[in-house]
Amino acid sequence: MPTVLAEKKKDQLRHDWTKEEITAIYHQPLLELVFDAATIHKKYHKTGEVQVSSLVSVKTGGCPEDCAYCPQAARYHTDIKVHKLMEVEEVVKKAINAQAKGVSRMCLGAAWREVRDNKDFDKVCQMVEAVNDMGMEVCCTLGMLTESQAKKLADAGLYAYNHNIDTSEEHYGDIITTRTYDDRLNTIQNVRKAKLTVCSGGIIGMGETHEDRIGMLFTLSNMEKHPESVPVNALVAVKGTPMGDQKKVPFYDLVRMIATARIIMPKSVVRLSAGRLDMAMSEQAMCFMAGANSIFAGDKLLTTPNPGFNDDQSMFDILGLTPRAAFQNEQER
Ligand code: SAM
Ligand code: DTB
Ligand code: SF4
């Protein structure tokens, strides 16, 4: 068998989902959808394991972009504590604390439009190296990235790069005007070229239609390689941003998103991301049933609150979940 065909066969994943197929899955009777997702989840994953990531905002606020959801955009007046790039030691301290709580991946976020080849970037590479040396997966989310910058991060020991597509191609222009959907896809390609793993998903609750959510899943699931991690964020409506008055997204819409992502990207890790603070444990349990197998832990996301380690520990105890060890990517099994 030619190598390409053999590779495809081994992969077993589909990259040719149609919007009609995704729509049919997404709109199934809710419990049918959850049962299907749970069945696929059990086939491809250790269902008792949840990958636990922790965020550090290494550079907060003052961002020139206009992402309508984001408290870190300089043009909106929000209550965040702006700070310049942190010191490497401070990041390592946070990583040591997180590792002791079962966190296997540190995600370093910077409020940058794009990475620039300067001293700050060198410092981020030092952070990556130091945290990777501790035996943790390191993920960065630093905005747009060239191929050579992605390679530099890979050489420093980066494991994953987060760059969300955020919403559908059609809805994108209502949310962000300072860079295009294609810019995002291009960065994701540069990340792939450097052989890093990709973390890409989006946000629901920004006034999008069901079709937009399906459109976002369509883009993700038709990528040549599915993102290894797919974060599904429920909008955290922050006062001062254009999205400050958005109503909370209906919980069962979040379940539909997670379950559909699980079914069409069966090997990816689906992360129940921003928005957990507003959710009961039983609701989070339903998300895990529907195929979510990752969370952000620690009492802060980038700038907004999140459940603390102790609350998550009691949830894991009650639900019988354990944090997954580092470097156990499903796609590489
Ligand atoms: N500046 C970089 C970028 O935009 O790629 C990295 C940081 S940015 C804050 C990372 C992601 O966080 C965004 O793409 C978005 O999906 C998510 N995010 C930001 N603000 C959010 C909010 N208020 N609610 C939910 N998700 C949010
Ligand atoms: C992702 O999808 N969600 C995270 C992470 N990737 C970078 C960020 C959520 C941010 C929520 C708003 C805040 O705390 O500023
Ligand atoms: Fe800047 Fe990223 Fe926030 Fe957009 S999401 S305003 S690029 S920090």
Tab-separated table of C-alpha atoms and ligand atoms in Angstrom:
chain	number	residue	atom	x	y	z
A	1	MET	CA	0.000	0.000	0.000
A	2	PRO	CA	1.412	3.475	-0.823
A	3	THR	CA	2.609	5.201	2.347
A	4	VAL	CA	0.081	8.036	2.118
A	5	LEU	CA	-2.827	5.585	1.916
A	6	ALA	CA	-1.436	3.490	4.746
A	7	GLU	CA	-1.111	6.629	6.867
A	8	LYS	CA	-4.712	7.596	6.079
A	9	LYS	CA	-5.960	4.162	7.047
A	10	LYS	CA	-4.102	4.215	10.328
A	11	ASP	CA	-5.472	7.662	11.076
A	12	GLN	CA	-9.123	6.433	10.863
A	13	LEU	CA	-10.286	9.979	11.246
A	14	ARG	CA	-12.467	11.905	8.840
A	15	HIS	CA	-11.420	15.270	7.500
A	16	ASP	CA	-14.272	15.610	5.027
A	17	TRP	CA	-17.248	16.297	7.262
A	18	THR	CA	-20.003	18.269	5.557
A	19	LYS	CA	-21.945	21.025	7.299
A	20	GLU	CA	-25.098	18.936	6.774
A	21	GLU	CA	-23.593	15.965	8.612
A	22	ILE	CA	-22.355	18.125	11.476
A	23	THR	CA	-25.760	19.833	11.659
A	24	ALA	CA	-27.519	16.466	11.907
A	25	ILE	CA	-25.216	15.394	14.743
A	26	TYR	CA	-25.483	18.715	16.616
A	27	HIS	CA	-29.292	18.856	16.462
A	28	GLN	CA	-29.954	15.250	17.539
A	29	PRO	CA	-32.178	14.732	20.583
A	30	LEU	CA	-29.845	15.792	23.395
A	31	LEU	CA	-29.475	12.473	25.196
A	32	GLU	CA	-28.976	10.551	21.937
A	33	LEU	CA	-26.172	12.981	21.167
A	34	VAL	CA	-24.608	12.514	24.594
A	35	PHE	CA	-24.864	8.694	24.368
A	36	ASP	CA	-23.181	8.692	20.955
A	37	ALA	CA	-20.439	11.024	22.146
A	38	ALA	CA	-19.899	8.967	25.314
A	39	THR	CA	-19.580	5.776	23.250
A	40	ILE	CA	-16.939	7.342	21.019
A	41	HIS	CA	-15.218	8.831	24.036
A	42	LYS	CA	-14.945	5.389	25.628
A	43	LYS	CA	-13.567	3.890	22.421
A	44	TYR	CA	-10.743	6.402	22.006
A	45	HIS	CA	-9.891	7.627	25.494
A	46	LYS	CA	-9.378	6.573	29.085
A	47	THR	CA	-12.657	7.994	30.308
A	48	GLY	CA	-11.531	8.324	33.926
A	49	GLU	CA	-8.689	10.643	32.946
A	50	VAL	CA	-8.846	14.374	32.529
A	51	GLN	CA	-5.950	16.426	31.203
A	52	VAL	CA	-5.383	19.364	33.513
A	53	SER	CA	-3.840	22.581	32.223
A	54	SER	CA	-3.110	25.792	34.047
A	55	LEU	CA	-2.888	29.268	32.564
A	56	VAL	CA	-0.403	32.015	33.357
A	57	SER	CA	-0.842	35.392	31.792
A	58	VAL	CA	2.820	36.226	31.287
A	59	LYS	CA	1.971	39.630	29.766
A	60	THR	CA	-1.406	41.143	30.535
A	61	GLY	CA	-3.419	43.840	28.763
A	62	GLY	CA	-2.552	46.671	26.430
A	63	CYS	CA	-3.248	44.600	23.313
A	64	PRO	CA	-3.761	46.554	20.070
A	65	GLU	CA	-6.374	44.108	18.690
A	66	ASP	CA	-10.147	44.629	18.849
A	67	CYS	CA	-11.406	41.112	19.772
A	68	ALA	CA	-14.863	42.010	21.091
A	69	TYR	CA	-14.780	39.454	23.917
A	70	CYS	CA	-11.376	40.299	25.297
A	71	PRO	CA	-10.717	42.263	28.480
A	72	GLN	CA	-7.061	42.679	27.431
A	73	ALA	CA	-7.688	44.843	24.376
A	74	ALA	CA	-6.280	48.314	25.130
A	75	ARG	CA	-9.234	50.052	23.475
A	76	TYR	CA	-11.802	48.776	26.006
A	77	HIS	CA	-11.992	50.042	29.552
A	78	THR	CA	-11.868	47.016	31.802
A	79	ASP	CA	-10.740	46.401	35.336
A	80	ILE	CA	-7.734	44.185	34.654
A	81	LYS	CA	-4.287	44.592	36.176
A	82	VAL	CA	-2.024	45.347	33.225
A	83	HIS	CA	1.586	44.150	33.503
A	84	LYS	CA	4.636	43.796	31.274
A	85	LEU	CA	6.339	40.468	30.624
A	86	MET	CA	6.900	38.446	33.802
A	87	GLU	CA	10.272	37.167	34.935
A	88	VAL	CA	11.171	33.552	34.165
A	89	GLU	CA	11.509	32.756	37.900
A	90	GLU	CA	7.940	33.870	38.581
A	91	VAL	CA	6.588	31.567	35.886
A	92	VAL	CA	8.650	28.656	37.225
A	93	LYS	CA	7.269	29.289	40.720
A	94	LYS	CA	3.717	29.084	39.392
A	95	ALA	CA	4.559	25.931	37.457
A	96	ILE	CA	6.014	24.237	40.570
A	97	ASN	CA	2.850	25.023	42.502
A	98	ALA	CA	0.605	23.815	39.661
A	99	GLN	CA	2.573	20.595	39.124
A	100	ALA	CA	2.100	19.741	42.797
A	101	LYS	CA	-1.686	19.977	42.235
A	102	GLY	CA	-1.694	17.502	39.334
A	103	VAL	CA	-1.355	19.972	36.460
A	104	SER	CA	0.508	18.433	33.506
A	105	ARG	CA	0.428	21.388	31.121
A	106	MET	CA	1.282	25.037	31.635
A	107	CYS	CA	-0.211	27.428	29.130
A	108	LEU	CA	1.614	30.747	28.868
A	109	GLY	CA	-0.522	33.534	27.421
A	110	ALA	CA	0.559	36.975	26.219
A	111	ALA	CA	-1.674	39.833	25.144
A	112	TRP	CA	0.194	40.311	21.890
A	113	ARG	CA	-1.176	40.711	18.379
A	114	GLU	CA	1.803	38.749	17.110
A	115	VAL	CA	5.186	37.550	18.200
A	116	ARG	CA	8.095	39.871	17.423
A	117	ASP	CA	11.716	38.754	17.241
A	118	ASN	CA	12.938	40.669	20.256
A	119	LYS	CA	14.168	40.232	23.847
A	120	ASP	CA	10.671	39.528	25.126
A	121	PHE	CA	10.341	36.589	22.752
A	122	ASP	CA	13.729	35.282	23.894
A	123	LYS	CA	12.485	35.486	27.460
A	124	VAL	CA	9.342	33.510	26.587
A	125	CYS	CA	11.601	30.858	25.026
A	126	GLN	CA	13.520	30.724	28.321
A	127	MET	CA	10.221	30.244	30.179
A	128	VAL	CA	9.322	27.393	27.828
A	129	GLU	CA	12.688	25.731	28.377
A	130	ALA	CA	12.504	26.052	32.159
A	131	VAL	CA	8.965	24.639	32.466
A	132	ASN	CA	9.643	21.853	29.975
A	133	ASP	CA	12.709	20.896	32.043
A	134	MET	CA	10.333	20.261	34.952
A	135	GLY	CA	8.656	17.485	32.936
A	136	MET	CA	5.550	19.485	32.138
A	137	GLU	CA	3.964	20.050	28.738
A	138	VAL	CA	4.249	23.711	27.792
A	139	CYS	CA	1.723	25.502	25.609
A	140	CYS	CA	1.982	29.109	24.477
A	141	THR	CA	-0.655	31.484	23.187
A	142	LEU	CA	1.103	34.583	21.946
A	143	GLY	CA	-0.922	35.651	18.912
A	144	MET	CA	0.202	35.357	15.302
A	145	LEU	CA	3.407	33.492	14.627
A	146	THR	CA	5.750	32.892	11.678
A	147	GLU	CA	7.142	29.482	10.828
A	148	SER	CA	10.630	30.385	12.073
A	149	GLN	CA	9.227	31.664	15.373
A	150	ALA	CA	7.257	28.432	15.760
A	151	LYS	CA	10.466	26.480	15.154
A	152	LYS	CA	12.304	28.563	17.732
A	153	LEU	CA	9.624	27.738	20.300
A	154	ALA	CA	9.764	24.065	19.327
A	155	ASP	CA	13.537	24.085	19.823
A	156	ALA	CA	13.038	25.607	23.271
A	157	GLY	CA	10.859	22.596	24.152
A	158	LEU	CA	7.329	23.860	23.420
A	159	TYR	CA	4.739	21.080	23.189
A	160	ALA	CA	1.624	22.892	21.947
A	161	TYR	CA	0.556	26.247	20.563
A	162	ASN	CA	-2.912	27.646	21.212
A	163	HIS	CA	-4.488	29.770	18.530
A	164	ASN	CA	-8.274	29.741	18.486
A	165	ILE	CA	-10.374	30.297	15.386
A	166	ASP	CA	-12.930	31.631	17.895
A	167	THR	CA	-16.072	31.336	15.730
A	168	SER	CA	-17.259	30.604	12.182
A	169	GLU	CA	-15.670	32.276	9.176
A	170	GLU	CA	-18.990	34.084	8.570
A	171	HIS	CA	-19.338	35.465	12.109
A	172	TYR	CA	-15.657	36.292	12.537
A	173	GLY	CA	-15.882	39.816	11.080
A	174	ASP	CA	-18.493	40.786	13.695
A	175	ILE	CA	-16.055	39.888	16.476
A	176	ILE	CA	-12.609	40.918	15.224
A	177	THR	CA	-11.623	43.352	12.486
A	178	THR	CA	-7.899	43.804	13.140
A	179	ARG	CA	-6.884	40.446	11.621
A	180	THR	CA	-8.586	37.941	9.380
A	181	TYR	CA	-9.770	34.354	9.675
A	182	ASP	CA	-7.107	33.443	7.115
A	183	ASP	CA	-4.431	35.030	9.303
A	184	ARG	CA	-5.506	32.639	12.057
A	185	LEU	CA	-5.444	29.600	9.798
A	186	ASN	CA	-2.041	30.656	8.525
A	187	THR	CA	-0.611	30.789	12.056
A	188	ILE	CA	-2.022	27.330	12.720
A	189	GLN	CA	-0.252	26.086	9.588
A	190	ASN	CA	3.029	27.608	10.754
A	191	VAL	CA	2.602	25.788	14.048
A	192	ARG	CA	2.079	22.515	12.165
A	193	LYS	CA	5.164	23.138	10.024
A	194	ALA	CA	7.237	23.300	13.213
A	195	LYS	CA	5.777	19.902	14.264
A	196	LEU	CA	4.196	21.364	17.387
A	197	THR	CA	0.800	20.106	18.500
A	198	VAL	CA	-2.132	22.424	17.851
A	199	CYS	CA	-4.652	23.662	20.389
A	200	SER	CA	-7.509	25.419	18.619
A	201	GLY	CA	-11.156	25.946	19.360
A	202	GLY	CA	-13.410	28.866	20.082
A	203	ILE	CA	-16.008	30.613	22.145
A	204	ILE	CA	-19.779	30.259	22.306
A	205	GLY	CA	-22.160	32.842	23.707
A	206	MET	CA	-21.060	35.756	21.510
A	207	GLY	CA	-24.404	36.172	19.742
A	208	GLU	CA	-23.608	33.547	17.121
A	209	THR	CA	-26.221	31.262	15.526
A	210	HIS	CA	-26.241	27.467	15.711
A	211	GLU	CA	-25.014	27.567	12.085
A	212	ASP	CA	-21.991	29.602	13.189
A	213	ARG	CA	-21.118	27.046	15.844
A	214	ILE	CA	-21.475	24.275	13.292
A	215	GLY	CA	-19.335	26.345	10.890
A	216	MET	CA	-16.604	26.605	13.502
A	217	LEU	CA	-16.653	22.828	14.081
A	218	PHE	CA	-16.639	22.347	10.291
A	219	THR	CA	-13.398	24.347	9.964
A	220	LEU	CA	-11.699	22.527	12.854
A	221	SER	CA	-12.746	19.025	11.799
A	222	ASN	CA	-11.724	19.528	8.184
A	223	MET	CA	-8.190	20.583	8.973
A	224	GLU	CA	-5.627	18.240	7.450
A	225	LYS	CA	-4.874	17.098	10.987
A	226	HIS	CA	-7.428	17.725	13.744
A	227	PRO	CA	-6.139	19.982	16.506
A	228	GLU	CA	-4.820	17.734	19.287
A	229	SER	CA	-6.697	19.958	21.768
A	230	VAL	CA	-9.997	21.690	21.130
A	231	PRO	CA	-10.915	24.259	23.784
A	232	VAL	CA	-14.618	25.059	23.978
A	233	ASN	CA	-14.990	28.324	25.901
A	234	ALA	CA	-18.269	29.717	27.177
A	235	LEU	CA	-17.916	33.488	26.908
A	236	VAL	CA	-16.912	35.179	30.136
A	237	ALA	CA	-18.776	38.450	29.646
A	238	VAL	CA	-16.444	41.155	30.950
A	239	LYS	CA	-17.750	44.648	31.728
A	240	GLY	CA	-16.211	47.260	29.467
A	241	THR	CA	-15.886	44.952	26.432
A	242	PRO	CA	-18.473	45.061	23.626
A	243	MET	CA	-19.621	41.632	24.876
A	244	GLY	CA	-20.041	42.837	28.457
A	245	ASP	CA	-23.836	42.512	28.427
A	246	GLN	CA	-24.115	39.159	26.666
A	247	LYS	CA	-26.443	36.676	28.354
A	248	LYS	CA	-24.956	33.458	29.664
A	249	VAL	CA	-24.936	30.790	26.954
A	250	PRO	CA	-27.567	28.055	27.582
A	251	PHE	CA	-25.843	25.138	29.291
A	252	TYR	CA	-27.257	22.527	26.923
A	253	ASP	CA	-25.784	24.405	23.954
A	254	LEU	CA	-22.375	23.929	25.539
A	255	VAL	CA	-23.102	20.205	25.912
A	256	ARG	CA	-24.082	20.018	22.233
A	257	MET	CA	-20.829	21.701	21.202
A	258	ILE	CA	-18.689	19.390	23.310
A	259	ALA	CA	-20.503	16.234	22.204
A	260	THR	CA	-20.380	17.180	18.522
A	261	ALA	CA	-16.677	18.022	18.760
A	262	ARG	CA	-16.073	14.652	20.440
A	263	ILE	CA	-17.902	12.759	17.682
A	264	ILE	CA	-16.296	14.449	14.687
A	265	MET	CA	-12.773	14.742	16.184
A	266	PRO	CA	-12.722	11.500	18.171
A	267	LYS	CA	-9.041	11.476	19.108
A	268	SER	CA	-8.703	15.120	20.099
A	269	VAL	CA	-8.718	16.279	23.680
A	270	VAL	CA	-11.814	18.452	24.125
A	271	ARG	CA	-11.329	21.080	26.796
A	272	LEU	CA	-14.183	22.397	28.888
A	273	SER	CA	-12.503	25.799	29.071
A	274	ALA	CA	-13.683	29.255	30.200
A	275	GLY	CA	-17.057	29.402	31.936
A	276	ARG	CA	-16.756	26.633	34.551
A	277	LEU	CA	-17.144	28.992	37.487
A	278	ASP	CA	-20.843	29.386	36.653
A	279	MET	CA	-21.446	25.659	36.360
A	280	ALA	CA	-22.674	23.172	38.950
A	281	MET	CA	-20.639	19.995	39.423
A	282	SER	CA	-23.491	17.990	37.878
A	283	GLU	CA	-23.310	20.180	34.780
A	284	GLN	CA	-19.567	19.698	34.478
A	285	ALA	CA	-20.131	15.957	34.941
A	286	MET	CA	-22.491	15.991	31.972
A	287	CYS	CA	-19.796	17.713	29.897
A	288	PHE	CA	-17.317	14.960	30.852
A	289	MET	CA	-19.951	12.363	29.867
A	290	ALA	CA	-20.349	14.169	26.554
A	291	GLY	CA	-16.646	13.805	25.809
A	292	ALA	CA	-14.844	16.672	27.488
A	293	ASN	CA	-11.535	15.395	28.865
A	294	SER	CA	-9.591	18.472	29.795
A	295	ILE	CA	-9.976	21.553	31.954
A	296	PHE	CA	-8.124	24.679	32.955
A	297	ALA	CA	-7.421	24.500	36.675
A	298	GLY	CA	-6.365	27.143	39.159
A	299	ASP	CA	-8.316	30.084	40.497
A	300	LYS	CA	-7.573	32.329	37.523
A	301	LEU	CA	-7.843	31.869	33.767
A	302	LEU	CA	-5.883	34.733	32.186
A	303	THR	CA	-7.613	37.674	33.841
A	304	THR	CA	-10.932	36.241	35.079
A	305	PRO	CA	-11.721	33.866	37.973
A	306	ASN	CA	-11.930	30.083	37.656
A	307	PRO	CA	-12.676	27.323	40.211
A	308	GLY	CA	-9.746	26.800	42.627
A	309	PHE	CA	-7.672	23.611	42.868
A	310	ASN	CA	-9.491	22.443	46.016
A	311	ASP	CA	-12.930	22.637	44.398
A	312	ASP	CA	-11.700	20.713	41.386
A	313	GLN	CA	-10.030	18.127	43.621
A	314	SER	CA	-13.349	17.446	45.385
A	315	MET	CA	-15.106	17.246	42.019
A	316	PHE	CA	-12.514	14.734	40.760
A	317	ASP	CA	-12.899	12.694	43.975
A	318	ILE	CA	-16.678	12.550	43.665
A	319	LEU	CA	-16.708	11.810	39.932
A	320	GLY	CA	-13.809	9.325	40.147
A	321	LEU	CA	-11.578	11.274	37.783
A	322	THR	CA	-7.793	11.449	37.828
A	323	PRO	CA	-5.481	14.011	36.223
A	324	ARG	CA	-3.651	12.679	33.180
A	325	ALA	CA	0.156	12.485	33.266
A	326	ALA	CA	2.165	14.708	30.911
A	327	PHE	CA	3.035	13.662	27.343
A	328	GLN	CA	0.192	11.168	26.840
A	329	ASN	CA	-1.201	12.615	23.630
A	330	GLU	CA	-3.934	10.317	22.254
A	331	GLN	CA	-2.907	10.993	18.661
A	332	GLU	CA	0.524	9.601	19.320
A	333	ARG	CA	-0.620	6.371	20.954
B	1	SAM	N1	-3.362	37.247	22.237
B	1	SAM	C1	-3.343	35.879	21.875
B	1	SAM	C2	-4.421	35.522	20.872
B	1	SAM	O1	-5.418	36.228	20.765
B	1	SAM	O2	-4.247	34.510	20.186
B	1	SAM	C3	-3.437	34.942	23.056
B	1	SAM	C4	-4.349	35.205	24.228
B	1	SAM	S1	-6.088	35.197	23.892
B	1	SAM	C5	-6.692	35.857	25.391
B	1	SAM	C6	-6.509	33.485	23.824
B	1	SAM	C7	-7.945	33.095	23.622
B	1	SAM	O3	-8.683	33.260	24.825
B	1	SAM	C8	-8.768	33.851	22.603
B	1	SAM	O4	-8.538	33.438	21.296
B	1	SAM	C9	-10.182	33.509	23.029
B	1	SAM	O5	-10.654	32.373	22.348
B	1	SAM	C10	-10.056	33.233	24.529
B	1	SAM	N2	-10.759	34.275	25.307
B	1	SAM	C11	-10.348	35.541	25.506
B	1	SAM	N3	-11.233	36.247	26.227
B	1	SAM	C12	-12.255	35.393	26.495
B	1	SAM	C13	-13.488	35.546	27.200
B	1	SAM	N4	-13.846	36.706	27.728
B	1	SAM	N5	-14.292	34.475	27.303
B	1	SAM	C14	-13.922	33.296	26.742
B	1	SAM	N6	-12.773	33.104	26.066
B	1	SAM	C15	-11.953	34.139	25.942
B	2	DTB	C1	-8.575	29.133	25.557
B	2	DTB	O1	-9.222	28.602	24.633
B	2	DTB	N1	-9.117	29.706	26.613
B	2	DTB	C2	-8.110	30.255	27.477
B	2	DTB	C3	-6.796	29.878	26.753
B	2	DTB	N2	-7.256	29.221	25.582
B	2	DTB	C4	-5.787	30.886	26.456
B	2	DTB	C5	-8.308	31.684	27.799
B	2	DTB	C6	-9.653	31.997	28.405
B	2	DTB	C7	-9.650	33.433	28.770
B	2	DTB	C8	-10.895	33.851	29.496
B	2	DTB	C9	-10.879	35.305	29.802
B	2	DTB	C10	-9.763	35.746	30.682
B	2	DTB	O2	-9.523	35.143	31.755
B	2	DTB	O3	-9.138	36.767	30.377
B	3	SF4	FE1	-5.309	40.712	22.081
B	3	SF4	FE2	-5.530	38.052	22.143
B	3	SF4	FE3	-7.211	39.616	23.561
B	3	SF4	FE4	-7.411	39.580	20.913
B	3	SF4	S1	-7.748	37.827	22.308
B	3	SF4	S2	-7.431	41.404	22.217
B	3	SF4	S3	-5.274	39.350	20.340
B	3	SF4	S4	-5.038	39.391	23.875
